[in-house]
XYZ file of N, CA and C in Angstrom:
867
model
N -89.316 -6.672 11.137
C -88.448 -7.715 10.614
C -88.211 -7.521 9.120
N -86.974 -7.785 8.665
C -86.708 -7.803 7.236
C -87.311 -9.058 6.627
N -87.852 -8.942 5.449
C -88.491 -10.082 4.795
C -87.637 -10.531 3.615
N -87.235 -11.772 3.642
C -86.436 -12.339 2.555
C -87.362 -12.892 1.477
N -87.007 -12.669 0.221
C -87.808 -13.216 -0.886
C -87.195 -14.503 -1.414
N -86.075 -14.918 -0.822
C -85.363 -16.079 -1.349
C -85.755 -17.372 -0.652
N -86.299 -17.287 0.524
C -86.579 -18.475 1.319
C -88.078 -18.615 1.563
N -88.576 -19.819 1.696
C -90.003 -20.028 1.958
C -90.354 -19.662 3.389
N -91.635 -19.511 3.632
C -92.105 -19.292 5.001
C -91.990 -20.597 5.786
N -91.758 -20.495 7.085
C -91.736 -21.714 7.901
C -93.130 -22.314 8.017
N -93.188 -23.585 8.301
C -94.467 -24.234 8.572
C -94.956 -23.834 9.956
N -96.247 -23.967 10.156
C -96.826 -23.693 11.471
C -96.164 -24.560 12.528
N -95.882 -25.818 12.205
C -95.236 -26.708 13.168
C -93.844 -26.217 13.550
N -93.138 -25.563 12.612
C -91.830 -24.983 12.922
C -91.981 -23.823 13.899
N -93.000 -23.007 13.661
C -93.232 -21.841 14.516
C -93.618 -22.276 15.927
N -94.538 -23.224 16.027
C -94.963 -23.656 17.367
C -93.829 -24.360 18.105
N -92.997 -25.105 17.380
C -91.856 -25.761 18.027
C -90.885 -24.724 18.580
N -90.642 -23.665 17.812
C -89.762 -22.603 18.282
C -90.346 -21.904 19.493
N -91.644 -21.632 19.441
C -92.298 -20.946 20.548
C -92.275 -21.811 21.812
N -92.480 -23.103 21.632
C -92.505 -23.999 22.788
C -91.114 -24.264 23.358
N -90.078 -23.917 22.607
C -88.736 -23.990 23.177
C -88.530 -22.881 24.209
N -89.342 -21.834 24.112
C -89.282 -20.712 25.049
C -90.326 -20.863 26.146
N -91.531 -21.285 25.752
C -92.647 -21.449 26.687
C -93.174 -22.884 26.584
N -92.463 -23.852 27.153
C -92.895 -25.250 27.043
C -94.312 -25.456 27.581
N -95.097 -26.234 26.860
C -96.459 -26.493 27.320
C -96.470 -27.281 28.624
N -95.373 -27.986 28.931
C -95.294 -28.746 30.184
C -95.311 -27.837 31.396
N -95.009 -26.562 31.205
C -95.034 -25.618 32.326
C -96.442 -25.145 32.658
N -97.412 -25.432 31.823
C -98.788 -24.975 32.060
C -99.413 -25.732 33.223
N -100.357 -25.082 33.891
C -101.096 -25.726 34.974
C -101.921 -26.878 34.417
N -102.217 -27.849 35.268
C -102.930 -29.049 34.825
C -104.318 -28.733 34.285
N -104.934 -27.661 34.763
C -106.291 -27.310 34.352
C -106.313 -26.462 33.073
N -105.157 -26.064 32.587
C -105.078 -25.097 31.500
C -105.271 -25.755 30.135
N -105.506 -24.910 29.130
C -105.667 -25.378 27.740
C -104.755 -24.544 26.868
N -103.528 -25.033 26.659
C -102.543 -24.283 25.889
C -102.163 -25.054 24.628
N -101.459 -24.374 23.745
C -101.010 -25.013 22.513
C -101.873 -24.627 21.322
N -101.798 -25.432 20.281
C -102.507 -25.150 19.034
C -103.979 -25.501 19.170
N -104.836 -24.501 19.035
C -106.277 -24.707 19.142
C -106.931 -24.881 17.781
N -106.324 -24.318 16.756
C -106.931 -24.348 15.427
C -105.823 -24.117 14.404
N -105.809 -24.907 13.343
C -104.810 -24.704 12.303
C -104.155 -25.995 11.863
N -103.627 -25.989 10.649
C -102.951 -27.141 10.062
C -101.451 -27.004 10.310
N -100.830 -27.935 11.039
C -99.389 -27.828 11.312
C -98.529 -27.708 10.055
N -99.058 -28.154 8.907
C -98.281 -28.101 7.670
C -98.438 -26.782 6.915
N -99.370 -25.941 7.313
C -99.541 -24.679 6.610
C -98.345 -23.770 6.865
N -98.090 -22.826 5.971
C -96.975 -21.908 6.147
C -97.438 -20.647 6.873
N -96.481 -19.987 7.501
C -96.795 -18.815 8.319
C -95.901 -17.652 7.902
N -96.539 -16.568 7.478
C -95.803 -15.365 7.110
C -96.084 -14.194 8.015
N -97.278 -14.196 8.645
C -97.652 -13.087 9.527
C -98.254 -13.646 10.821
N -97.790 -13.103 11.950
C -98.266 -13.548 13.264
C -98.751 -12.343 14.049
N -99.974 -12.413 14.558
C -100.529 -11.370 15.408
C -100.557 -11.866 16.851
N -99.986 -11.105 17.766
C -100.041 -11.406 19.196
C -101.149 -10.584 19.841
N -101.968 -11.233 20.670
C -103.077 -10.550 21.348
C -103.344 -11.216 22.682
N -104.052 -10.518 23.545
C -104.391 -11.079 24.851
C -105.559 -12.048 24.731
N -106.607 -11.647 24.006
C -107.850 -12.416 23.994
C -108.245 -12.872 22.594
N -108.710 -14.124 22.458
C -109.196 -14.611 21.166
C -110.674 -14.247 20.973
N -110.930 -12.970 20.736
C -112.299 -12.473 20.593
C -112.511 -11.955 19.178
N -113.768 -11.656 18.852
C -114.117 -11.241 17.489
C -113.297 -10.058 17.008
N -113.084 -9.054 17.871
C -112.353 -7.862 17.442
C -110.920 -8.203 17.052
N -110.314 -9.137 17.751
C -108.949 -9.551 17.422
C -108.933 -10.345 16.121
N -109.927 -11.200 15.925
C -110.024 -11.940 14.664
C -110.221 -10.970 13.504
N -111.056 -9.951 13.705
C -111.235 -8.920 12.675
C -109.887 -8.307 12.299
N -109.120 -7.932 13.321
C -107.819 -7.305 13.090
C -106.882 -8.251 12.351
N -106.864 -9.509 12.774
C -105.974 -10.492 12.161
C -106.315 -10.725 10.693
N -107.600 -10.883 10.410
C -108.008 -11.153 9.024
C -107.795 -9.945 8.124
N -108.023 -8.757 8.669
C -107.798 -7.546 7.880
C -106.326 -7.406 7.505
N -105.449 -7.783 8.430
C -104.006 -7.690 8.193
C -103.490 -8.858 7.353
N -104.240 -9.947 7.327
C -103.810 -11.133 6.596
C -102.935 -12.060 7.409
N -103.155 -12.098 8.737
C -102.346 -12.954 9.604
C -102.600 -14.430 9.300
N -101.538 -15.209 9.360
C -101.644 -16.659 9.210
C -101.784 -17.347 10.560
N -101.404 -16.632 11.620
C -101.409 -17.204 12.966
C -101.704 -16.108 13.974
N -102.585 -16.416 14.912
C -102.824 -15.548 16.064
C -102.298 -16.278 17.292
N -101.439 -15.621 18.047
C -100.988 -16.170 19.325
C -101.609 -15.330 20.429
N -102.430 -15.969 21.259
C -103.092 -15.255 22.352
C -102.625 -15.790 23.695
N -102.787 -14.944 24.705
C -102.476 -15.381 26.066
C -103.630 -16.199 26.638
N -104.835 -15.778 26.380
C -105.993 -16.492 26.921
C -106.497 -17.557 25.946
N -106.870 -18.714 26.460
C -107.405 -19.777 25.592
C -108.804 -19.440 25.076
N -109.114 -19.930 23.897
C -110.473 -19.795 23.371
C -111.415 -20.753 24.076
N -110.949 -21.947 24.348
C -111.808 -22.970 24.937
C -111.166 -23.540 26.205
N -111.061 -22.681 27.220
C -110.487 -23.113 28.486
C -111.376 -24.151 29.149
N -112.673 -23.917 29.081
C -113.632 -24.889 29.597
C -114.211 -25.681 28.433
N -114.519 -26.942 28.685
C -115.002 -27.813 27.630
C -116.273 -27.306 26.975
N -116.374 -27.510 25.683
C -117.588 -27.168 24.951
C -118.085 -28.419 24.241
N -119.375 -28.468 23.946
C -119.965 -29.618 23.272
C -120.301 -29.325 21.825
N -120.057 -28.071 21.415
C -120.363 -27.698 20.036
C -119.529 -26.492 19.638
N -119.115 -26.479 18.377
C -118.497 -25.284 17.809
C -119.345 -24.824 16.620
N -120.648 -24.980 16.763
C -121.566 -24.497 15.731
C -121.375 -22.995 15.556
N -121.537 -22.538 14.334
C -121.255 -21.140 14.020
C -122.258 -20.164 14.623
N -123.329 -20.670 15.249
C -124.265 -19.756 15.897
C -123.943 -19.573 17.377
N -122.766 -20.035 17.816
C -122.283 -19.769 19.171
C -121.058 -18.864 19.057
N -120.769 -18.047 20.093
C -119.630 -17.128 19.996
C -118.301 -17.833 19.707
N -118.004 -18.902 20.437
C -116.737 -19.597 20.215
C -116.742 -20.318 18.868
N -117.861 -20.929 18.526
C -117.959 -21.617 17.254
C -117.805 -20.670 16.085
N -118.367 -19.470 16.206
C -118.255 -18.487 15.132
C -116.783 -18.138 14.882
N -116.014 -17.999 15.959
C -114.595 -17.699 15.810
C -113.863 -18.862 15.145
N -114.149 -20.078 15.580
C -113.507 -21.255 14.994
C -113.797 -21.323 13.497
N -115.044 -21.114 13.108
C -115.405 -21.175 11.690
C -114.705 -20.082 10.887
N -114.629 -18.881 11.439
C -113.953 -17.791 10.728
C -112.475 -18.110 10.537
N -111.846 -18.641 11.566
C -110.425 -18.966 11.474
C -110.176 -20.059 10.434
N -110.992 -21.089 10.462
C -110.807 -22.183 9.501
C -111.035 -21.704 8.073
N -112.096 -20.924 7.869
C -112.385 -20.431 6.515
C -111.246 -19.572 5.982
N -110.618 -18.795 6.856
C -109.554 -17.884 6.414
C -108.184 -18.538 6.404
N -108.088 -19.753 6.943
C -106.798 -20.418 7.019
C -105.885 -19.826 8.070
N -106.482 -19.226 9.090
C -105.716 -18.587 10.164
C -105.668 -19.503 11.375
N -104.479 -19.788 11.848
C -104.313 -20.669 13.002
C -104.413 -19.873 14.303
N -104.720 -20.581 15.386
C -104.808 -19.971 16.716
C -103.999 -20.803 17.689
N -103.111 -20.130 18.411
C -102.253 -20.802 19.387
C -102.328 -20.034 20.703
N -102.273 -20.762 21.827
C -102.383 -20.134 23.148
C -101.180 -20.476 24.018
N -100.636 -19.450 24.681
C -99.637 -19.624 25.741
C -100.182 -18.909 26.967
N -100.633 -19.660 27.952
C -101.327 -19.082 29.098
C -100.475 -19.209 30.362
N -100.746 -20.204 31.197
C -99.990 -20.309 32.448
C -98.532 -20.693 32.216
N -98.231 -21.300 31.060
C -96.821 -21.559 30.763
C -96.065 -20.262 30.501
N -96.752 -19.245 29.977
C -96.125 -17.931 29.818
C -96.124 -17.164 31.134
N -97.105 -17.443 31.994
C -97.128 -16.801 33.309
C -95.919 -17.206 34.148
N -95.626 -18.490 34.166
C -94.575 -18.998 35.055
C -93.178 -18.863 34.471
N -93.068 -18.633 33.164
C -91.764 -18.545 32.507
C -90.934 -17.400 33.074
N -89.623 -17.495 32.915
C -88.730 -16.435 33.362
C -87.772 -16.075 32.220
N -87.983 -14.942 31.558
C -89.020 -13.965 31.837
C -90.373 -14.381 31.269
N -91.418 -13.905 31.927
C -92.769 -14.230 31.505
C -93.682 -13.033 31.651
N -94.964 -13.305 31.822
C -95.982 -12.255 31.846
C -95.716 -11.227 32.945
N -95.393 -11.691 34.148
C -95.216 -10.754 35.261
C -93.919 -9.972 35.172
N -92.892 -10.525 34.512
C -91.669 -9.747 34.287
C -91.982 -8.535 33.414
N -92.750 -8.774 32.344
C -93.109 -7.677 31.441
C -93.973 -6.649 32.160
N -94.890 -7.122 33.004
C -95.731 -6.204 33.774
C -94.882 -5.364 34.719
N -93.948 -6.011 35.414
C -93.094 -5.288 36.357
C -92.352 -4.162 35.661
N -91.747 -4.460 34.529
C -90.996 -3.434 33.811
C -91.918 -2.317 33.323
N -93.125 -2.676 32.908
C -94.057 -1.672 32.380
C -94.459 -0.657 33.445
N -94.549 -1.091 34.702
C -94.987 -0.173 35.764
C -93.807 0.419 36.531
N -92.584 0.161 36.075
C -91.421 0.811 36.665
C -90.715 0.051 37.758
N -90.990 -1.256 37.882
C -90.289 -2.082 38.872
C -89.006 -2.582 38.225
N -87.884 -2.349 38.890
C -86.585 -2.632 38.274
C -85.773 -3.584 39.141
N -84.488 -3.682 38.782
C -83.594 -4.554 39.526
C -83.868 -6.011 39.248
N -83.136 -6.908 39.893
C -83.409 -8.340 39.738
C -84.815 -8.664 40.242
N -85.524 -9.470 39.479
C -86.881 -9.872 39.870
C -86.853 -11.310 40.354
N -87.660 -11.606 41.360
C -87.783 -12.983 41.852
C -89.253 -13.351 41.920
N -89.583 -14.641 41.835
C -90.997 -15.038 41.824
C -91.684 -14.727 43.144
N -92.942 -14.335 43.042
C -93.769 -14.173 44.232
C -94.213 -15.535 44.741
N -94.536 -16.423 43.820
C -94.926 -17.803 44.141
C -94.047 -18.729 43.297
N -92.878 -19.120 43.812
C -91.919 -19.883 43.002
C -92.462 -21.235 42.567
N -92.023 -21.656 41.375
C -92.346 -22.985 40.863
C -91.395 -23.989 41.516
N -91.909 -24.927 42.324
C -91.029 -25.858 43.036
C -90.275 -26.815 42.119
N -90.697 -26.901 40.855
C -90.004 -27.807 39.931
C -88.799 -27.148 39.261
N -88.591 -25.846 39.520
C -87.477 -25.134 38.904
C -86.299 -25.083 39.876
N -85.240 -25.838 39.630
C -84.119 -25.873 40.572
C -83.400 -24.536 40.687
N -83.523 -23.685 39.673
C -82.859 -22.386 39.711
C -83.675 -21.341 40.454
N -84.937 -21.637 40.722
C -85.775 -20.714 41.476
C -86.149 -19.453 40.736
N -86.126 -19.500 39.411
C -86.449 -18.309 38.630
C -87.897 -18.293 38.155
N -88.449 -19.473 37.856
C -89.824 -19.541 37.361
C -90.821 -19.458 38.509
N -92.041 -19.086 38.151
C -93.104 -19.020 39.129
C -94.086 -17.918 38.772
N -95.133 -17.799 39.563
C -96.175 -16.801 39.312
C -95.855 -15.520 40.064
N -96.036 -14.387 39.398
C -95.772 -13.097 40.030
C -94.286 -12.800 40.121
N -93.985 -11.544 40.369
C -92.595 -11.118 40.534
C -92.497 -10.066 41.649
N -91.328 -10.011 42.272
C -91.025 -9.024 43.313
C -89.787 -8.256 42.875
N -89.828 -6.932 43.009
C -88.683 -6.099 42.666
C -88.767 -4.776 43.394
N -87.957 -3.833 42.971
C -87.911 -2.528 43.632
C -88.106 -1.422 42.598
N -88.528 -0.268 43.072
C -88.603 0.904 42.212
C -87.219 1.542 42.122
N -86.935 2.158 40.987
C -85.637 2.826 40.838
C -85.460 3.878 41.910
N -86.525 4.598 42.200
C -86.538 5.563 43.291
C -87.850 5.399 44.040
N -87.821 5.432 45.370
C -89.071 5.313 46.129
C -90.074 6.380 45.714
N -91.335 5.990 45.679
C -92.419 6.912 45.342
C -93.525 6.773 46.370
N -94.262 7.845 46.605
C -95.464 7.689 47.418
C -96.477 6.917 46.588
N -97.407 6.257 47.252
C -98.356 5.375 46.575
C -99.103 6.093 45.461
N -99.525 7.324 45.697
C -100.250 8.084 44.682
C -99.434 8.193 43.396
N -98.144 8.517 43.543
C -97.299 8.693 42.369
C -96.974 7.363 41.699
N -96.819 6.312 42.505
C -96.579 5.001 41.890
C -97.797 4.554 41.093
N -98.991 4.789 41.627
C -100.200 4.411 40.896
C -100.297 5.176 39.583
N -99.932 6.453 39.616
C -99.953 7.249 38.390
C -98.934 6.717 37.392
N -97.755 6.356 37.875
C -96.723 5.786 37.009
C -97.184 4.471 36.401
N -97.827 3.630 37.215
C -98.328 2.347 36.720
C -99.386 2.563 35.640
N -100.294 3.484 35.872
C -101.362 3.754 34.904
C -100.785 4.229 33.582
N -99.732 5.040 33.631
C -99.119 5.542 32.393
C -98.339 4.454 31.658
N -97.912 3.427 32.377
C -97.151 2.357 31.756
C -97.998 1.258 31.152
N -99.302 1.277 31.428
C -100.201 0.231 30.960
C -101.198 0.786 29.949
N -101.809 -0.072 29.135
C -102.844 0.416 28.220
C -103.991 1.069 28.978
N -104.517 2.137 28.423
C -105.634 2.832 29.063
C -106.904 1.984 28.970
N -107.589 1.854 30.089
C -108.866 1.143 30.138
C -109.863 1.978 30.919
N -111.147 1.636 30.795
C -112.189 2.418 31.454
C -112.010 2.443 32.965
N -111.572 1.330 33.534
C -111.441 1.252 34.984
C -110.165 1.845 35.537
N -109.163 2.063 34.687
C -107.905 2.616 35.154
C -107.234 1.720 36.186
N -106.575 2.344 37.157
C -105.916 1.627 38.248
C -106.575 2.044 39.558
N -107.110 1.071 40.285
C -107.732 1.337 41.585
C -106.706 1.102 42.686
N -106.797 1.894 43.758
C -105.798 1.828 44.817
C -106.477 1.695 46.170
N -105.927 0.825 47.012
C -106.358 0.701 48.402
C -105.132 0.917 49.280
N -105.185 1.926 50.135
C -104.054 2.243 50.989
C -103.855 3.737 51.099
N -102.968 4.135 51.974
C -102.667 5.545 52.210
C -101.958 6.112 50.980
N -102.539 7.116 50.297
C -101.901 7.666 49.090
C -100.503 8.216 49.341
N -100.216 8.584 50.607
C -98.908 9.135 50.934
C -97.905 8.103 51.394
N -98.297 6.837 51.401
C -97.399 5.775 51.846
C -96.198 5.659 50.915
N -95.004 5.508 51.476
C -93.811 5.370 50.655
C -93.697 3.943 50.132
N -93.466 3.821 48.839
C -93.372 2.521 48.188
C -91.971 2.340 47.622
N -91.305 1.275 48.045
C -89.979 0.927 47.529
C -89.991 -0.454 46.892
N -90.497 -1.450 47.621
C -90.560 -2.818 47.101
C -91.978 -3.109 46.625
N -92.077 -3.795 45.486
C -93.377 -4.030 44.855
C -93.475 -5.477 44.389
N -94.624 -6.089 44.603
C -94.952 -7.385 44.006
C -95.983 -7.144 42.918
N -95.868 -7.868 41.817
C -96.858 -7.792 40.744
C -97.234 -9.200 40.335
N -98.446 -9.335 39.820
C -98.872 -10.602 39.241
C -99.843 -10.299 38.113
N -99.468 -10.647 36.892
C -100.343 -10.414 35.753
C -101.581 -11.276 35.837
N -102.732 -10.699 35.504
C -103.985 -11.444 35.579
C -104.536 -11.489 36.993
N -105.478 -12.391 37.218
C -106.163 -12.486 38.516
C -105.181 -12.924 39.596
N -105.000 -12.083 40.616
C -103.958 -12.365 41.594
C -104.372 -12.349 43.040
N -105.689 -12.453 43.348
C -106.026 -12.379 44.772
C -105.683 -13.655 45.531
N -105.366 -14.733 44.810
C -104.927 -15.949 45.498
C -103.528 -15.773 46.091
N -102.823 -14.723 45.683
C -101.466 -14.485 46.165
C -101.385 -13.323 47.146
N -102.521 -12.895 47.673
C -102.503 -11.818 48.667
C -101.639 -12.213 49.868
N -101.806 -13.431 50.346
C -101.024 -13.892 51.485
C -99.535 -13.908 51.185
N -99.175 -14.317 49.967
C -97.768 -14.355 49.572
C -97.189 -12.946 49.518
N -97.992 -11.973 49.064
C -97.528 -10.588 49.008
C -97.287 -10.044 50.409
N -98.183 -10.363 51.340
C -97.984 -9.924 52.726
C -96.742 -10.572 53.325
N -96.582 -11.876 53.086
C -95.432 -12.599 53.641
C -94.116 -12.079 53.069
N -94.145 -11.580 51.838
C -92.923 -11.076 51.202
C -92.490 -9.733 51.772
N -93.381 -9.062 52.496
C -93.025 -7.798 53.124
C -92.891 -6.631 52.159
N -93.577 -6.707 51.015
C -93.491 -5.615 50.047
C -94.353 -4.443 50.501
N -94.112 -3.303 49.880
C -94.878 -2.104 50.215
C -96.179 -2.014 49.425
N -96.207 -2.625 48.254
C -97.406 -2.566 47.409
C -97.483 -3.826 46.566
N -98.717 -4.210 46.267
C -98.975 -5.384 45.422
C -99.909 -4.962 44.311
N -99.465 -5.144 43.052
C -100.242 -4.751 41.878
C -100.655 -6.006 41.121
N -101.952 -6.127 40.889
C -102.484 -7.280 40.162
C -103.851 -6.902 39.590
N -104.657 -7.907 39.247
C -105.967 -7.640 38.633
C -107.059 -8.464 39.291
N -108.291 -8.024 39.065
C -109.498 -8.771 39.474
C -109.607 -8.978 40.977
N -109.132 -8.012 41.766
C -109.257 -8.151 43.213
C -110.722 -8.008 43.619
N -111.181 -8.934 44.436
C -112.572 -8.931 44.891
C -112.725 -8.106 46.162
N -113.941 -7.612 46.373
C -114.200 -6.682 47.473
C -113.806 -7.248 48.840
N -114.356 -8.390 49.215
C -114.129 -8.890 50.570
C -112.678 -9.252 50.853
N -112.015 -10.032 49.983
C -110.604 -10.318 50.258
C -109.744 -9.055 50.330
N -109.999 -8.095 49.427
C -109.205 -6.867 49.432
C -109.480 -6.044 50.680
N -110.734 -5.930 51.052
C -111.110 -5.151 52.234
C -110.489 -5.732 53.498
N -110.586 -7.033 53.649
C -110.010 -7.681 54.827
C -108.492 -7.573 54.836
N -107.895 -7.638 53.653
C -106.446 -7.591 53.528
C -105.889 -6.261 54.014
N -106.451 -5.153 53.515
C -105.888 -3.841 53.864
C -106.208 -3.448 55.304
N -107.197 -4.108 55.912
C -107.512 -3.821 57.317
C -106.473 -4.418 58.259
N -105.768 -5.430 57.792
C -104.804 -6.102 58.664
C -103.502 -5.315 58.723
N -103.016 -5.089 59.924
C -101.796 -4.319 60.124
C -100.618 -4.949 59.387
N -99.825 -4.103 58.749
C -98.630 -4.571 58.065
C -98.841 -5.018 56.643
N -100.066 -4.932 56.141
C -100.329 -5.369 54.770
C -99.832 -4.343 53.759
N -99.410 -4.804 52.584
C -99.043 -3.869 51.517
C -100.262 -3.100 51.011
N -100.011 -1.974 50.373
C -101.069 -1.298 49.633
C -101.427 -2.148 48.423
N -102.634 -1.961 47.908
C -103.098 -2.734 46.762
C -103.351 -1.820 45.563
N -102.954 -2.297 44.391
C -103.272 -1.625 43.135
C -103.945 -2.646 42.238
N -105.145 -2.338 41.780
C -105.943 -3.259 40.980
C -106.089 -2.699 39.566
N -105.589 -3.436 38.582
C -105.654 -2.995 37.194
C -106.637 -3.859 36.408
N -106.978 -3.404 35.221
C -107.770 -4.242 34.327
C -106.968 -5.492 33.974
N -107.629 -6.636 33.930
C -106.975 -7.909 33.632
C -106.228 -7.824 32.295
N -106.905 -7.324 31.279
C -106.285 -7.172 29.964
C -105.015 -6.337 30.049
N -105.078 -5.216 30.780
C -103.949 -4.289 30.829
C -102.731 -4.906 31.479
N -102.940 -5.739 32.500
C -101.793 -6.303 33.215
C -101.066 -7.374 32.407
N -101.736 -7.938 31.412
C -101.109 -8.995 30.617
C -100.643 -8.512 29.244
N -101.131 -7.367 28.815
C -100.775 -6.852 27.494
C -99.272 -6.617 27.314
N -98.523 -6.114 28.329
C -97.090 -5.866 28.101
C -96.311 -7.099 27.667
N -96.777 -8.290 28.023
C -96.052 -9.500 27.651
C -96.037 -9.736 26.145
N -97.004 -9.218 25.426
C -97.105 -9.510 23.993
C -95.841 -9.106 23.239
N -95.308 -7.940 23.553
C -94.087 -7.484 22.891
C -92.918 -8.396 23.232
N -92.813 -8.766 24.497
C -91.733 -9.654 24.919
C -91.888 -11.030 24.280
N -93.122 -11.551 24.266
C -93.358 -12.863 23.670
C -93.022 -12.895 22.189
N -93.370 -11.829 21.470
C -93.070 -11.794 20.037
C -91.567 -11.699 19.797
N -90.872 -10.937 20.630
C -89.422 -10.817 20.469
C -88.724 -12.144 20.765
N -89.187 -12.846 21.766
C -88.577 -14.123 22.115
C -88.873 -15.185 21.050
N -90.061 -15.111 20.442
C -90.355 -16.020 19.340
C -89.451 -15.721 18.147
N -89.233 -14.444 17.855
C -88.354 -14.080 16.745
C -86.953 -14.648 16.963
N -86.455 -14.532 18.183
C -85.122 -15.071 18.485
C -85.103 -16.596 18.340
N -86.160 -17.237 18.853
C -86.223 -18.702 18.780
C -86.333 -19.169 17.337
N -87.107 -18.458 16.526
C -87.228 -18.820 15.110
C -85.890 -18.680 14.400
N -85.153 -17.636 14.745
C -83.847 -17.437 14.121
C -82.917 -18.597 14.450
N -83.035 -19.122 15.662
C -82.204 -20.254 16.048
C -82.689 -21.549 15.412
N -84.010 -21.766 15.447
C -84.570 -23.046 15.026
C -84.801 -23.135 13.516
N -85.230 -22.021 12.914
C -85.612 -22.055 11.500
C -84.635 -21.331 10.595
N -83.616 -20.732 11.172
C -82.594 -20.073 10.366
C -83.136 -18.927 9.534
N -82.786 -18.887 8.263
C -83.154 -17.768 7.396
C -84.658 -17.660 7.177
N -85.384 -18.743 7.444
C -86.840 -18.673 7.301
C -87.437 -17.624 8.230
N -86.763 -17.378 9.359
C -87.299 -16.429 10.328
C -87.452 -15.038 9.730
N -86.613 -14.713 8.747
C -86.681 -13.387 8.128
C -87.959 -13.201 7.323
N -88.647 -14.279 7.030
C -89.881 -14.204 6.251
C -91.119 -14.012 7.116
N -90.957 -13.994 8.420
C -92.108 -13.916 9.314
C -92.241 -12.507 9.871
N -93.394 -11.912 9.658
C -93.695 -10.576 10.165
C -94.582 -10.714 11.399
N -94.244 -9.990 12.455
C -95.022 -10.079 13.695
C -95.578 -8.719 14.069
N -96.754 -8.749 14.662
C -97.420 -7.517 15.089
C -98.093 -7.756 16.429
N -98.017 -6.758 17.298
C -98.715 -6.814 18.583
C -100.025 -6.047 18.450
N -101.118 -6.698 18.767
C -102.434 -6.064 18.664
C -102.567 -4.930 19.680
N -103.105 -3.829 19.242
C -103.408 -2.717 20.148
C -104.912 -2.621 20.411
N -105.655 -3.619 19.963
C -107.091 -3.650 20.231
C -107.326 -3.872 21.724
N -108.051 -2.967 22.350
C -108.339 -3.098 23.782
C -109.484 -4.091 23.958
N -109.196 -5.223 24.574
C -110.207 -6.266 24.733
C -110.653 -6.412 26.185
N -110.420 -5.376 26.989
C -110.938 -5.385 28.348
C -112.455 -5.519 28.295
N -113.002 -6.363 29.173
C -114.446 -6.619 29.146
C -115.253 -5.372 29.504
N -114.651 -4.465 30.289
C -115.369 -3.271 30.750
C -115.034 -2.111 29.831
N -115.994 -1.737 28.986
C -115.738 -0.720 27.964
C -115.936 0.694 28.473
N -116.788 0.883 29.496
C -117.068 2.220 29.983
C -117.240 2.192 31.487
N -116.982 3.341 32.115
C -117.224 3.495 33.552
C -117.933 4.815 33.770
N -118.879 4.844 34.688
C -119.670 6.040 34.950
C -119.618 6.389 36.437
N -119.680 7.680 36.724
C -119.690 8.113 38.117
C -118.316 8.050 38.743
N -118.206 8.618 39.925
C -116.937 8.649 40.649
C -117.207 8.298 42.098
N -116.236 7.549 42.695
C -116.365 7.186 44.092
C -116.000 8.304 45.024
């Protein structure tokens, strides 16, 4: 982004309002914790770091760069806590953010269900093209565009082995890579994807009649039973972090557009960066199956 020296930086409240015009918090699931977790709405924002996880390594990156705001996909405090004392992991992050004047904002399930949202970015990253439709549509959307997961087609059919290789090359490298269940020679044309944990949508993927379903955090028993059933799609299991990382670029671009509309010339004063810090929980893998 070009930076103007003539105009002030927007306030944090201006930035969050612009972001929520794209990803309304009302779209989040009832159990979710989205929105501003830490920060003064009146503070100004000149640098924004987008990341998947609000963990120490991301805070290190943000503070080193001088970010005024971190926007993450995952909440810091999804489950209730009774203390943010600095001798606890979450409390330590809160204290560091407050001391540095760095705000923290989360867009989680509201970014998942948005159109385009997390799964749209994932689909494009692994080579799924054409018009995308929700795997699990949001019944409150009269246009039928929002929802969890996406279904689309490959530009050219690929055997499962080659599609898995293409998916792995399109996503950030992680220790676990991409795991596959199914015949490596199976022809894949239609694909369902769901960023993040997606085994709750196994039934929806089967009902959609796709050739392959790519998601994260698939558990042994549900996956094993799924592929044993005749007519089931092949499964591709990626690292949770990797399946959601592609959205960061899209989210930052959409915020830039929204700021330009909502804040006018102030938007030129905001610099955005997508974190490349790999925050997958699994740092190493040993042995081969």
